Coordinates of C-alpha atoms in Angstrom, one line a residue:
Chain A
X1 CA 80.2 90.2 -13.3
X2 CA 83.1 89.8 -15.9
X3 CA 83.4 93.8 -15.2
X4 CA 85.2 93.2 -11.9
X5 CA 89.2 93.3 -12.3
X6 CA 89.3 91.0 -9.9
X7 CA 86.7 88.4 -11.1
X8 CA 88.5 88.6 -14.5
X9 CA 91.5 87.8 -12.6
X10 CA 90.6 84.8 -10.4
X11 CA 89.0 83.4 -13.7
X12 CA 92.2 83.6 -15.7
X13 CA 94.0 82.2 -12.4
X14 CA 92.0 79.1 -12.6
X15 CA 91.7 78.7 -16.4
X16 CA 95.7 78.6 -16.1
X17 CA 95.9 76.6 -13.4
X18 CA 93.4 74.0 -14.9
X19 CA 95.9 73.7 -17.6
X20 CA 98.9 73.6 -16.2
X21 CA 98.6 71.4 -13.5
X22 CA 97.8 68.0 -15.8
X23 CA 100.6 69.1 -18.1
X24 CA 102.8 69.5 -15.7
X25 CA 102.4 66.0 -14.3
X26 CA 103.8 65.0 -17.7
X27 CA 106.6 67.5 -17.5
X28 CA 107.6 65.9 -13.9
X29 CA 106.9 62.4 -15.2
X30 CA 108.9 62.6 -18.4
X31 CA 111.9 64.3 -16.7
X32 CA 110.9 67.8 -19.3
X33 CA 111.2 70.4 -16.5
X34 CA 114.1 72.1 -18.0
X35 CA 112.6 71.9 -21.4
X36 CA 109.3 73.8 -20.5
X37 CA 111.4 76.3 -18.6
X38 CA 113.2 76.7 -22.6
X39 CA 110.2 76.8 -23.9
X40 CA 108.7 79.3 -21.5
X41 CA 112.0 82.1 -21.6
X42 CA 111.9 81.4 -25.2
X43 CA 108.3 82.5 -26.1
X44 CA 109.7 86.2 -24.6
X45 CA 111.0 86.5 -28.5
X46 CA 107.4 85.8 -29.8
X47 CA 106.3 88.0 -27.4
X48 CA 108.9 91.3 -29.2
X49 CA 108.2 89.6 -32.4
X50 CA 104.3 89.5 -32.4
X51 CA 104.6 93.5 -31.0
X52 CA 106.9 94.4 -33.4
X53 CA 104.6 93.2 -36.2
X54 CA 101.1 94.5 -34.3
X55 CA 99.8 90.9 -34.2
X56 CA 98.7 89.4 -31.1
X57 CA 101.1 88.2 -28.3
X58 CA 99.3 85.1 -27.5
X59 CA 99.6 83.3 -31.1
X60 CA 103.3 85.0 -31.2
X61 CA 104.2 83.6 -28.1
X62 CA 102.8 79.9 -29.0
X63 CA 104.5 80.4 -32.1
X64 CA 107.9 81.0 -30.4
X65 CA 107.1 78.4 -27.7
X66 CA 106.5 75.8 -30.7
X67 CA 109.3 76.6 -32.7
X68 CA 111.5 76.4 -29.8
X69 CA 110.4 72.7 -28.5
X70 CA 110.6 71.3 -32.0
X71 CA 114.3 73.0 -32.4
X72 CA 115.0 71.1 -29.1
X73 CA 113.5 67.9 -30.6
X74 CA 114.9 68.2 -33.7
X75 CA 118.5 69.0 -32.7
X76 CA 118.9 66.7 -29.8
X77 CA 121.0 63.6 -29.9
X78 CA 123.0 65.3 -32.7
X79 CA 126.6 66.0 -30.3
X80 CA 124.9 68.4 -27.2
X81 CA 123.8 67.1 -24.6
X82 CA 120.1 68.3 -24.0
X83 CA 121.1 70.3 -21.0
X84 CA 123.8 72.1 -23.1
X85 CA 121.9 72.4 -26.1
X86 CA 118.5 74.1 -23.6
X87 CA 120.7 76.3 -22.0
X88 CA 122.1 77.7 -25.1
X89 CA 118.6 78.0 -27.2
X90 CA 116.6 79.3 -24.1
X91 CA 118.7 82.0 -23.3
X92 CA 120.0 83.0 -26.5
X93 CA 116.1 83.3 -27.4
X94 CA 115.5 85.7 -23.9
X95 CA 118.5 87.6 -24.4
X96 CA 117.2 88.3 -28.0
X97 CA 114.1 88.7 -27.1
X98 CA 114.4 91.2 -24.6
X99 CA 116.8 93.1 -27.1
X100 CA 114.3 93.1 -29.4
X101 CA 112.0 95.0 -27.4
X102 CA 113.9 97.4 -26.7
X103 CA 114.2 98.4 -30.4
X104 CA 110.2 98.7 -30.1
X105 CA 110.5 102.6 -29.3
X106 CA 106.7 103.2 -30.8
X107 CA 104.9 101.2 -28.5
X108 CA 105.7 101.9 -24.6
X109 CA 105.9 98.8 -23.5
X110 CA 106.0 97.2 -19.8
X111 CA 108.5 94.7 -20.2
X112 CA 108.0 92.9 -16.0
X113 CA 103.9 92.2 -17.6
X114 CA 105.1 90.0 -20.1
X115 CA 108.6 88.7 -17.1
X116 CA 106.5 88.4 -14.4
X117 CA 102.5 88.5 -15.5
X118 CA 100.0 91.2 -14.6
X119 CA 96.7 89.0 -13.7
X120 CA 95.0 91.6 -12.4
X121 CA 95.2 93.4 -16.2
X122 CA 93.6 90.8 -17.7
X123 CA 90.8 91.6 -20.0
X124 CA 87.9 90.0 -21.3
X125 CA 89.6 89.3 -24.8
X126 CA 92.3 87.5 -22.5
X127 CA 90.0 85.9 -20.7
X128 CA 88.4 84.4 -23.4
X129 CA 91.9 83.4 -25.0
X130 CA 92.8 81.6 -21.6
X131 CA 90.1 79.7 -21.2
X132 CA 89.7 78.9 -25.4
X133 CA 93.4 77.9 -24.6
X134 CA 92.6 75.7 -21.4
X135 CA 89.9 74.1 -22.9
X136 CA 92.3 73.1 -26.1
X137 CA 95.5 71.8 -23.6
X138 CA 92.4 69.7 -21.3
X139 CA 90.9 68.3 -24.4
X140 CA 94.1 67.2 -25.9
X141 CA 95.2 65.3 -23.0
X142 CA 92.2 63.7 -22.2
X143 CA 91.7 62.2 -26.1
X144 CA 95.4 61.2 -25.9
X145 CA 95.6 60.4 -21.9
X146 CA 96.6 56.4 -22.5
X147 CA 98.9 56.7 -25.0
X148 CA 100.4 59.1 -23.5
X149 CA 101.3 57.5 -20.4
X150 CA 101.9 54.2 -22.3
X151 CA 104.6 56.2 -24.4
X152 CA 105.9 57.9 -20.9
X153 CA 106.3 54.2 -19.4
X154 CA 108.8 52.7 -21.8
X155 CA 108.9 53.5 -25.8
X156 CA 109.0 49.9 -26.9
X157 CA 105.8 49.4 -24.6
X158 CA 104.3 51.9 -26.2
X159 CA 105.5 50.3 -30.0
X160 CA 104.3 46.9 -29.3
X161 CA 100.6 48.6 -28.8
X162 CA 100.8 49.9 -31.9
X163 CA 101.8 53.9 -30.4
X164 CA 104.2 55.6 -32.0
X165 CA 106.0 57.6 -29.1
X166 CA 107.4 60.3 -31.3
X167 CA 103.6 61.5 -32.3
X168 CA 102.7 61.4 -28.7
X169 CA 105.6 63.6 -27.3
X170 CA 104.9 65.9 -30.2
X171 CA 101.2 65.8 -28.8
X172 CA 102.5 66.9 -24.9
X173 CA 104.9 69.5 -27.3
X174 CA 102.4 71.5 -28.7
X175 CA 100.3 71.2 -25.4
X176 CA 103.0 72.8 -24.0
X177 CA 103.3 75.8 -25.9
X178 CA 99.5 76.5 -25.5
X179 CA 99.9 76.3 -21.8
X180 CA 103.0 78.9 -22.4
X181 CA 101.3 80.9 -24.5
X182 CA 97.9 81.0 -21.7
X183 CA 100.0 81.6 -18.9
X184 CA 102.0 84.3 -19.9
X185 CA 99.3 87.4 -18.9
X186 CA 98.8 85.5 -15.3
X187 CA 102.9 84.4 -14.1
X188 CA 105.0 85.7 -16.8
X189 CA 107.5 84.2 -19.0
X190 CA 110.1 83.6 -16.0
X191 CA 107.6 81.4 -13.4
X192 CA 105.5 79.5 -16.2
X193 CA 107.4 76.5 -15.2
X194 CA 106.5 77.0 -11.7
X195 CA 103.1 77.0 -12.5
X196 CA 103.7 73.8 -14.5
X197 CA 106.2 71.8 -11.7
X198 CA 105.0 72.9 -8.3
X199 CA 101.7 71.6 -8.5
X200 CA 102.8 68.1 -9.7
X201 CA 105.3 67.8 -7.5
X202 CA 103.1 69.0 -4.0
X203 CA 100.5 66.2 -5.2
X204 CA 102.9 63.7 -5.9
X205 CA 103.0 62.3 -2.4
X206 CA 98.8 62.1 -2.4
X207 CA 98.4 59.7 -5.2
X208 CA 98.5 56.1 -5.7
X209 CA 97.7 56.6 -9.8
X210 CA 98.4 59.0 -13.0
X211 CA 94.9 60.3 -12.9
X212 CA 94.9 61.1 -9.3
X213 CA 98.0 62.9 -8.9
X214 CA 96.3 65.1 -12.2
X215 CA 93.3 66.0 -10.2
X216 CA 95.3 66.6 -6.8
X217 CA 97.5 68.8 -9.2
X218 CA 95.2 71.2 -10.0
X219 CA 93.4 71.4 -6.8
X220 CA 97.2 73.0 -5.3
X221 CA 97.4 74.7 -8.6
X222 CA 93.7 76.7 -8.1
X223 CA 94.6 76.9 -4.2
X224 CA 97.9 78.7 -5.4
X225 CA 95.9 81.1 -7.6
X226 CA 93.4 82.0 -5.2
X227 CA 95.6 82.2 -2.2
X228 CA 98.3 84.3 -4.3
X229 CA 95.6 86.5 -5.2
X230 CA 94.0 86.9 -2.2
X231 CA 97.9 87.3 -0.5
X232 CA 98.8 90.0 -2.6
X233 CA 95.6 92.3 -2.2
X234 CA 96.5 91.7 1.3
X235 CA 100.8 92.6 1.2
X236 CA 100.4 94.7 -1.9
X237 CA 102.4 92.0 -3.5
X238 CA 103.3 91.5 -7.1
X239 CA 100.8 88.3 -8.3
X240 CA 102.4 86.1 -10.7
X241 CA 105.3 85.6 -7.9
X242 CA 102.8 85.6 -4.6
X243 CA 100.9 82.6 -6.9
X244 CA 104.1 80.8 -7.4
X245 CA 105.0 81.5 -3.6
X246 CA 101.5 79.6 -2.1
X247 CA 102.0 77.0 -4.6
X248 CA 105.8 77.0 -2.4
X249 CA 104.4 76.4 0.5
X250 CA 102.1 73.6 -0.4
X251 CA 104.8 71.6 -1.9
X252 CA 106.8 72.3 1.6
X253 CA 103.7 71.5 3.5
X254 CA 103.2 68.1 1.8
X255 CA 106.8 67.5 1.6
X256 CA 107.3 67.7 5.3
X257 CA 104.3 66.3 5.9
X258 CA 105.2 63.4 4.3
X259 CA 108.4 62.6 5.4
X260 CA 107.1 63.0 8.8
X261 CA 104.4 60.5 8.3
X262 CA 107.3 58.3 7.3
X263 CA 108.8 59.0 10.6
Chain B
X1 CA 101.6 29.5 -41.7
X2 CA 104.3 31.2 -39.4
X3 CA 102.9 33.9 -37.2
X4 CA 105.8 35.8 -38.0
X5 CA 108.5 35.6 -40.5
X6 CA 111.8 37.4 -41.3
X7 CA 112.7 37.2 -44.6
X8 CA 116.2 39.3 -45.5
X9 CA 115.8 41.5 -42.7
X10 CA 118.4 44.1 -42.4
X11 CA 118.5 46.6 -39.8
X12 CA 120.6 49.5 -39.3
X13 CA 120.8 52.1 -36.4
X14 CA 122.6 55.3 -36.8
X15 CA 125.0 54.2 -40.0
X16 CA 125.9 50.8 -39.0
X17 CA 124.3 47.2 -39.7
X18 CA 123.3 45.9 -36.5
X19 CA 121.3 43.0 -38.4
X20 CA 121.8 41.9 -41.8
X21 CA 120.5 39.5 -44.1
X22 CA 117.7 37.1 -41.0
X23 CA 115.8 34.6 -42.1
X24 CA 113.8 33.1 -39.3
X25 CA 110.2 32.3 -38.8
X26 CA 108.1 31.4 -35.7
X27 CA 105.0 28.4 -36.0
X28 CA 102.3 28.5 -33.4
X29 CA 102.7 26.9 -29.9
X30 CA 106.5 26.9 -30.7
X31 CA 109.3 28.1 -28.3
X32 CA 112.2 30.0 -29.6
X33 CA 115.2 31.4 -28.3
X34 CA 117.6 33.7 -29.6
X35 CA 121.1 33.6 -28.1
X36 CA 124.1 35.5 -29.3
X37 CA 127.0 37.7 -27.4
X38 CA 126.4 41.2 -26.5
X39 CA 124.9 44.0 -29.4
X40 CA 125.0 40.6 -31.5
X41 CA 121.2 41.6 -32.0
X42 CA 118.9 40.0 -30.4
X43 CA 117.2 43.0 -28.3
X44 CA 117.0 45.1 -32.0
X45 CA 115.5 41.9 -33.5
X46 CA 112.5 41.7 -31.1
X47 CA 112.0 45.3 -31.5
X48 CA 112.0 45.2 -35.0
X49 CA 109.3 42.9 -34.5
X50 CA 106.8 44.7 -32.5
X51 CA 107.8 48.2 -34.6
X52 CA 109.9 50.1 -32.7
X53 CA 113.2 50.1 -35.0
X54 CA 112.6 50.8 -39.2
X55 CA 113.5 47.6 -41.3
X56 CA 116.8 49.0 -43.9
X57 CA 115.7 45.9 -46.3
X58 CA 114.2 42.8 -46.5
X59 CA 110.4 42.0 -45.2
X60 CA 108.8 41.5 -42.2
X61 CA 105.6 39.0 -42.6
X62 CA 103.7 39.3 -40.0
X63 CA 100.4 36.8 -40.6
X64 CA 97.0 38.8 -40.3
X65 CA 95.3 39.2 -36.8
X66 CA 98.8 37.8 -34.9
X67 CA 98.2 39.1 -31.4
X68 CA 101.9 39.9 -30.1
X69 CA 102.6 40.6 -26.1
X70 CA 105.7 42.0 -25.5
X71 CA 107.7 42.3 -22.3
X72 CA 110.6 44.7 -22.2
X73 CA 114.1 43.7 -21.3
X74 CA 113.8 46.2 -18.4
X75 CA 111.2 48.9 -17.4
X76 CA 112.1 51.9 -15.4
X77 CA 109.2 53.6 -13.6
X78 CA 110.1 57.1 -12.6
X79 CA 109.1 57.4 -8.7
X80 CA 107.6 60.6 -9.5
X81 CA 105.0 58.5 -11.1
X82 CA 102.2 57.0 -9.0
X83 CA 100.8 53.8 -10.9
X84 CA 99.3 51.1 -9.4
X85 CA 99.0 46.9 -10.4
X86 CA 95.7 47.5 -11.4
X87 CA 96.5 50.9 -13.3
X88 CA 99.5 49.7 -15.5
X89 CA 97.4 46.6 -16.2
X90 CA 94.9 49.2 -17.9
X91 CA 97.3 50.8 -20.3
X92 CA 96.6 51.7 -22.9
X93 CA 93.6 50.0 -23.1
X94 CA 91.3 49.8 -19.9
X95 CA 90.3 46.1 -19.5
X96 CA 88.0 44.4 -17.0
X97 CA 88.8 43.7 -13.8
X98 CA 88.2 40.2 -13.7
X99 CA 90.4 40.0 -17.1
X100 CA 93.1 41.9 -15.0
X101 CA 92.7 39.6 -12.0
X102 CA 92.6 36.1 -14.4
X103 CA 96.4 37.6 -16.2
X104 CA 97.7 38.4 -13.1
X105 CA 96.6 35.0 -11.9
X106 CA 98.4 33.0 -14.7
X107 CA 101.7 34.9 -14.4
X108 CA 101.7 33.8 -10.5
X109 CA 101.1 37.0 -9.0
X110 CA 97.2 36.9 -8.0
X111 CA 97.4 39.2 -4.6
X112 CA 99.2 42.4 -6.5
X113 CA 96.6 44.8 -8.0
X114 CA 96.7 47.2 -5.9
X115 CA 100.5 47.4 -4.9
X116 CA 102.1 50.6 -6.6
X117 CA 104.7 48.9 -9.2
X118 CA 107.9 50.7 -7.5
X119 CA 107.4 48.8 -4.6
X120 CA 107.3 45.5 -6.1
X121 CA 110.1 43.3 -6.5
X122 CA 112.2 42.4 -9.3
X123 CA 110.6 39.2 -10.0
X124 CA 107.0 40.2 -9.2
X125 CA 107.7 43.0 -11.1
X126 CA 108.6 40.5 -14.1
X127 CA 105.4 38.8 -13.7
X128 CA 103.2 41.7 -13.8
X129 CA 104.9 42.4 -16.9
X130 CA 104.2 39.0 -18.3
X131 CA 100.6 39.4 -17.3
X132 CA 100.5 42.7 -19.0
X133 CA 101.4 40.7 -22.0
X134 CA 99.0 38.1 -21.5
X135 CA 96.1 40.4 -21.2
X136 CA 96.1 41.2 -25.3
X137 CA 95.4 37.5 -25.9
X138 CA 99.2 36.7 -27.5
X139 CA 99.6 34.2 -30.0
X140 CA 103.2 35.2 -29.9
X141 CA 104.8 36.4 -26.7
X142 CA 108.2 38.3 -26.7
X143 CA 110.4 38.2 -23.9
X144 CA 113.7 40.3 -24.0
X145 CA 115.6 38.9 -21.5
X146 CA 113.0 39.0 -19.0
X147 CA 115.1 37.5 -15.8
X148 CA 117.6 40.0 -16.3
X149 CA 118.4 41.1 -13.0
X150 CA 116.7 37.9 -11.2
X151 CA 119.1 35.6 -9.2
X152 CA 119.2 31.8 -10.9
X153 CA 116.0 30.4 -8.6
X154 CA 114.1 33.2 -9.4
X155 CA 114.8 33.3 -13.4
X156 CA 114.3 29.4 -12.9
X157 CA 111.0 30.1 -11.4
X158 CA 110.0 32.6 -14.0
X159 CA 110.5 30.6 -17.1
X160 CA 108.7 27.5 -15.5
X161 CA 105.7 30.0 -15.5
X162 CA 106.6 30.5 -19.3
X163 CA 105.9 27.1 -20.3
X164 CA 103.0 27.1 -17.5
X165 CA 101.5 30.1 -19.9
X166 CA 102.3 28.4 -23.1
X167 CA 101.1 25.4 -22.0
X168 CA 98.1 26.9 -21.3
X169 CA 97.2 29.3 -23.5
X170 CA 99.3 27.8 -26.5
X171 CA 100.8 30.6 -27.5
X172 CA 104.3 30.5 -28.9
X173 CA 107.1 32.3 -27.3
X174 CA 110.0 33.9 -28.7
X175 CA 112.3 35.0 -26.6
X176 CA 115.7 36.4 -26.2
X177 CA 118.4 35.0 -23.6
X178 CA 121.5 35.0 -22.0
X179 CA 121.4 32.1 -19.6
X180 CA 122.2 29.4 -22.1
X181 CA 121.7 25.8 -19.7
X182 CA 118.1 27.1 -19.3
X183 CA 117.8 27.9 -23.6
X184 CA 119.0 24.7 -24.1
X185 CA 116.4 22.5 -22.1
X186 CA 113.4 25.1 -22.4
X187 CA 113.3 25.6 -26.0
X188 CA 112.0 24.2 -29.3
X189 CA 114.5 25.5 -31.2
X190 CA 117.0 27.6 -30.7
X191 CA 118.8 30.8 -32.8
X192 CA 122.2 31.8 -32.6
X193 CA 122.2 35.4 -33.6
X194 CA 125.8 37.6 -34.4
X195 CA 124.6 40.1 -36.7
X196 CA 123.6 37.3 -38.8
X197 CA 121.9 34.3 -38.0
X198 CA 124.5 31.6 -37.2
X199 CA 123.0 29.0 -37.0
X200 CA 119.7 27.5 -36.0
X201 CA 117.4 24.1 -35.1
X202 CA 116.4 22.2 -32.2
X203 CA 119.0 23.1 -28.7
X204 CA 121.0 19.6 -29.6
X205 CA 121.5 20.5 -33.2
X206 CA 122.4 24.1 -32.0
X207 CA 124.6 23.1 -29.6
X208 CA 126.7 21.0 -31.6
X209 CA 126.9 23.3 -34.5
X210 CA 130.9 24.4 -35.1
X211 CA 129.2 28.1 -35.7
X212 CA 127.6 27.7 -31.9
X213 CA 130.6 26.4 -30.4
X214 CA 132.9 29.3 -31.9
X215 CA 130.7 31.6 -30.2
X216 CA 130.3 29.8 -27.1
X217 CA 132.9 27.1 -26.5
X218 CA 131.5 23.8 -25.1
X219 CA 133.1 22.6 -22.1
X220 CA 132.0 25.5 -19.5
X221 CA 128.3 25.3 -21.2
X222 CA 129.3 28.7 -22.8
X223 CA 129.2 30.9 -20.0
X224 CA 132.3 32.0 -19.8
X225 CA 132.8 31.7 -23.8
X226 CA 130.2 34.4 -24.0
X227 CA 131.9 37.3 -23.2
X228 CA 135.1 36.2 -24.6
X229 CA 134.4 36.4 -28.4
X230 CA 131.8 38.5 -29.4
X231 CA 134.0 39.5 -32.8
X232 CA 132.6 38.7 -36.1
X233 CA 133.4 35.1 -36.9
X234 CA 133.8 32.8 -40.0
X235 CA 132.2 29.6 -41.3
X236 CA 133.7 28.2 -43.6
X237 CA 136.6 26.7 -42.3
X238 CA 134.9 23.5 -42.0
X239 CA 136.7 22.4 -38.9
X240 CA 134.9 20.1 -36.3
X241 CA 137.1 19.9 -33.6
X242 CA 136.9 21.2 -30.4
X243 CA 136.8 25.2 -29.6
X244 CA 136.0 25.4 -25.9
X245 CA 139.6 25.9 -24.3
X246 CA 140.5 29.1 -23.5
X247 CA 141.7 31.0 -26.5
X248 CA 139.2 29.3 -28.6
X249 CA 138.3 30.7 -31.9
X250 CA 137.5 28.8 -34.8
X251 CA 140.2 30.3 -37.6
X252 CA 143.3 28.5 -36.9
X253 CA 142.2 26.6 -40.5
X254 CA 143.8 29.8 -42.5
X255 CA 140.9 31.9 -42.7
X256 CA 141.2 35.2 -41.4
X257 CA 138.4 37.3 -40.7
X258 CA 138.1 41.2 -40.7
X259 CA 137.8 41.9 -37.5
X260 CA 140.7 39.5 -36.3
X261 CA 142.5 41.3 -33.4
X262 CA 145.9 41.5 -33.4
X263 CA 145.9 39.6 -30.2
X264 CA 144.3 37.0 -32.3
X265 CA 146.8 36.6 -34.8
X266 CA 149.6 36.3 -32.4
X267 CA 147.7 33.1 -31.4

C-alpha cells in the first residue's frame, strides 16, 4: 500500500496536518504567528547546513528551527522590538541559507523542494519521520495541554498554580520546531506557517472552548491536505501551495459565513 | 502562626529596588489591605507572594499546606481564544462540576458556566475570577485591585461579596487597593506601602499615622493626595500637624529628602 506515491503522500499530508493544526491554535492564541513564520524561513539554513555536512535535513532543520526560537527568546526585551529583532534574524537566516546552498556544487540540489515542499516525493523513510514527528508534537501537547493554556491566559495565573510560564513556552518552542522540521517535505519552508495559522483561524468561529477549536483545526487542516492533493492532480498544480490554497478558502468560507450569520 | 510572612523582603526588577526591606505578615481569617501611590509596590508584592517575581534578599515564610487563590489585577482573553465559564473554571486542574457550580455560586454569579468569558461583563467577569480563586480551597486570597475598571456601586458590590466569602469560608484576604474610603472601613488592618512599608495597623491607626497622611493628605480622604506625591518621603521629622492642603508634603521640618523636586524646594 505504502508503495503508492500517492498513498505516501496523503499520509504525510495528514501526519502534518495532525500536527500542525493544535500547534497552531497556540501560535494564534499567544499572538506567535510571526515568530513561527521566523522559525520556519530560518530552518532553510539547517536545511544547506545538514546537506553540506551529509546529515539528515530533518534533524538539521529542527536544529536550525530550535536555535532560531531560543535566539528570539533569549534576545527579546533587550532594546528590539520583537518585530524588528524577527525580521532581522528570519531573513538574515534565509538569505544565508539560500547562499549557502548555492556553494553546495556536489550535490544537485532542488532548492523550490525544500521553498515550497514536494509531498508527492515523500518516501517511506519520510513518512516514518513525519509521523515519529507528529506523534512527538501530539504527545507533548496533550501531557502539557493545562498548563499550557493556564500560562497562555495570564503569567501570574499561571504562577499562583505553581506553573512556571517560561518552561511552558519553551515546551510550545520546541514543539514548534518539530512541526517545522515535519512539514518541510509536505509545504516548504515559505507556507509552514500557513499550515500552522489557517487552520486555527477557519475554526476559530466554530468553537465555544480550547479543545474544540483544536479538533475543528485539524479537521480544516486534513480537509486542506486532501483537497490540495486531490486539486493539484486535477490542475497539475504545485501541492504545498494548492494545500495552503483549500485551507484559503475554508477560512474565507467560515469567515463569511460567519459574519453573515451575524447579519 | 501567620499563613504568610515577609521578613526583609527586597525585590528588584531590572536593576532597580521596587521593594526593599518588608516586614509584614498575614494571620488567618484576617483582612489586609495594602495601599500606596502608583509603582509604590503593592502589585510586585502580591506577585512576589504567589512566585511570579525572584525575591533579591530577605525571606518569604510561607506556612506549610497555605492554599493561596489569586485574582489578577486584570486578565486579558485574546478573542481568538474560545473559553467558556465552565472551561476557565477547569484550569489547570479539571474540577467537578458541582465544585464549579458551588464557587461560582459564592462569588454571586451562579447562572454563568456556560457564557464564553469575552462576553461577560467587567464585574461578572471579576467574580468568575474570584470564584476561580475560591475553587483551590484558599486560606489566603489575593486580590490585586480587583474593581479596577468597575464603577463605585459595582466595586461596592464586589467587596461586600469579599467579606460575604471570608465570612464564610474564613479565609483571610489580602488585598491590594486604590479606593481608600472602602480600605478604611473593610479592612483589619491596613499597609501603607512606598517602596517600603510606611506604616501599618488597624485603618484608624493607619489613617492617622503622619507617614499616611504625607502620602495621602487627610481632608479629601486621600483621593486627590494620591496622585499628587508619589516621591520618596521622610519620617523622621516628627511633625504632627496637618498635611492635607494642597502642596502638602511633610519636610518643611528641615529634612530634605533625595528625591525632593526642585518644585519642592521652592515651596
Amino acid at each position: 500500500m505504502l508503495d503508492d506515491f500517492l498513498i505516501r503522500a496523503t499520509l504525510a499530508g495528514l501526519g502534518v496536518a495532525l500536527a500542525a493544526a493544535p500547534m497552531g491554535c497556540f501560535v494564534v492564541w499567544r499572538r506567535m504567528a510571526y515568530f513561527g513564520d521566523a522559525t520556519a524561513h530560518a530552518s532553510i539554513l539547517g536545511v544547506a547546513i545538514a546537506l553540506a555536512l551529509s546529515v539528515s535535513v530533518f534533524l538539521g532543520a529542527m536544529a536550525m528551527a530550535l536555535l532560531m526560537a531560543l535566539a528570539v527568546t533569549a534576545l527579546s526585551g533587550r532594546g528590539y522590538a520583537v518585530d524588528t529583532l524577527l525580521g532581522v534574524l528570519a531573513h538574515s537566516a534565509l538569505a544565508f541559507g539560500l547562499v549557502a546552498v548555492s556553494f553546495l556544487s556536489g550535490v544537485r540540489i532542488d532548492l523550490m523542494a525544500y521553498l515550497f515542499g514536494d509531498i508527492l516525493a515523500v518516501g517511506k523513510t519520510d513518512l516514518a519521520l513525519i509521523w515519529g514527528g507528529a506523534a512527538l508534537v501530539l504527545a507533548l501537547l496533550t501531557w502539557r495541554w493545562s498548563a499550557l493554556l493556564t500560562a497562555t491566559l495570564n503569567p501570574d495565573l499561571a504562577h499562583a498554580s505553581g506553573i512556571d510560564p517560561r518552561r511552558e513556552q519553551l515546551v510550545l518552542t520546541l514543539a514548534l520546531a518539530v512541526v517545522v522540521a515535519v512539514a518541510i517535505k509536505v509545504v516548504g519552508v515559505l507556507l509552514i506557517a500557513a499550515l500552522l495559522i489557517i487552520p486555527a483561524a477557519a475554526a476559530r468561529p466554530f468553537a465555544r472552548t480550547p479543545e474544540g477549536m483544536a479538533v475543528i483545526a485539524v479537521l480544516v487542516a486534513g480537509l486542506s491536505v486532501l483537497g490540495g492533493l486531490q486539486a493539484s492532480l486535477m490542475f497539475d498544480t504545485p501541492t504545498g501551495p494548492s494545500i495552503v490554497c483549500i485551507a484559503a478558502l475554508i477560512f474565507a468560507g467560515s469567515a463569511l459565513g460567519t459574519s453573515l450569520r451575524r447579519g | 502562626m501567620s499563613l504568610i510572612e515577609a521578613r526583609d523582603l527586597s525585590v528588584r526588577y531590572g536593576g532597580h529596588t521596587v521593594l526593599s526591606h518588608v516586614d509584614m505578615s498575614i494571620d488567618k481569617g484576617e483582612i489586609v489591605t495594602i495601599v500606596g501611590p502608583n509603582g509604590s509596590g503593592k502589585s510586585t508584592l502580591l506577585r512576589a507572594i504567589i512566585g511570579a517575581v525572584p525575591v533579591a534578599s530577605g525571606r518569604l515564610i510561607r506556612d506549610a499546606g497555605v492554599s493561596i487563590g489569586y485574582v489578577p489585577q486584570k486578565l486579558a482573553i485574546d478573542p481568538t481564544l474560545p473559553m467558556t465559564v465552565a472551561r476557565f473554571m477547569s484550569l489547570p486542574r479539571r474540577q467537578h462540576p458541582a465544585d464549579v457550580a458551588a464557587a461560582l455560586e459564592q462569588a454571586g454569579v451562579p447562572d454563568l458556566s456556560t457564557r464564553q468569558m469575552t462576553d461577560l461583563s467587567g464585574g461578572q467577569f471579576q467574580r468568575v475570577l474570584l470564584a476561580r480563586a475560591l475553587l483551590a480551597k484558599p486560606d489566603l486570597l489575593l486580590l490585586d485591585e480587583a474593581t479596577q475598571g468597575l464603577d463605585q456601586p459595582g466595586s461596592a458590590a464586589f467587596y461586600r461579596q469579599i467579606e460575604d466569602v471570608r465570612r464564610r469560608l474564613g479565609c483571610a484576604v489580602l488585598m491590594v487597593s486604590h479606593e481608600l474610603h472602602v480600605v478604611m472601613s473593610a479592612s483589619d488592618r491596613v499597609i501603607c506601602l512606598n517602596g517600603h512599608v510606611c506604616c501599618q495597623g488597624t485603618p484608624e491607626i493607619v489613617a492617622s499615622a503622619p507617614e499616611y497622611r504625607a502620602l495621602f493628605g487627610t481632608g479629601t480622604q486621600g483621593a486627590l493626595a494620591l496622585y499628587r506625591h508619589d516621591h520618596n518621603h521622610s519620617h523622621d521629622d516628627g511633625c504632627d500637624h496637618d498635611h492635607g492642603h494642597a502642596h502638602d508634603h511633610a519636610h518643611d521640618t528641615g529634612v530634605i529628602p533625595l528625591h525632593q523636586t526642585t518644585r519642592d524646594k521652592v515651596h
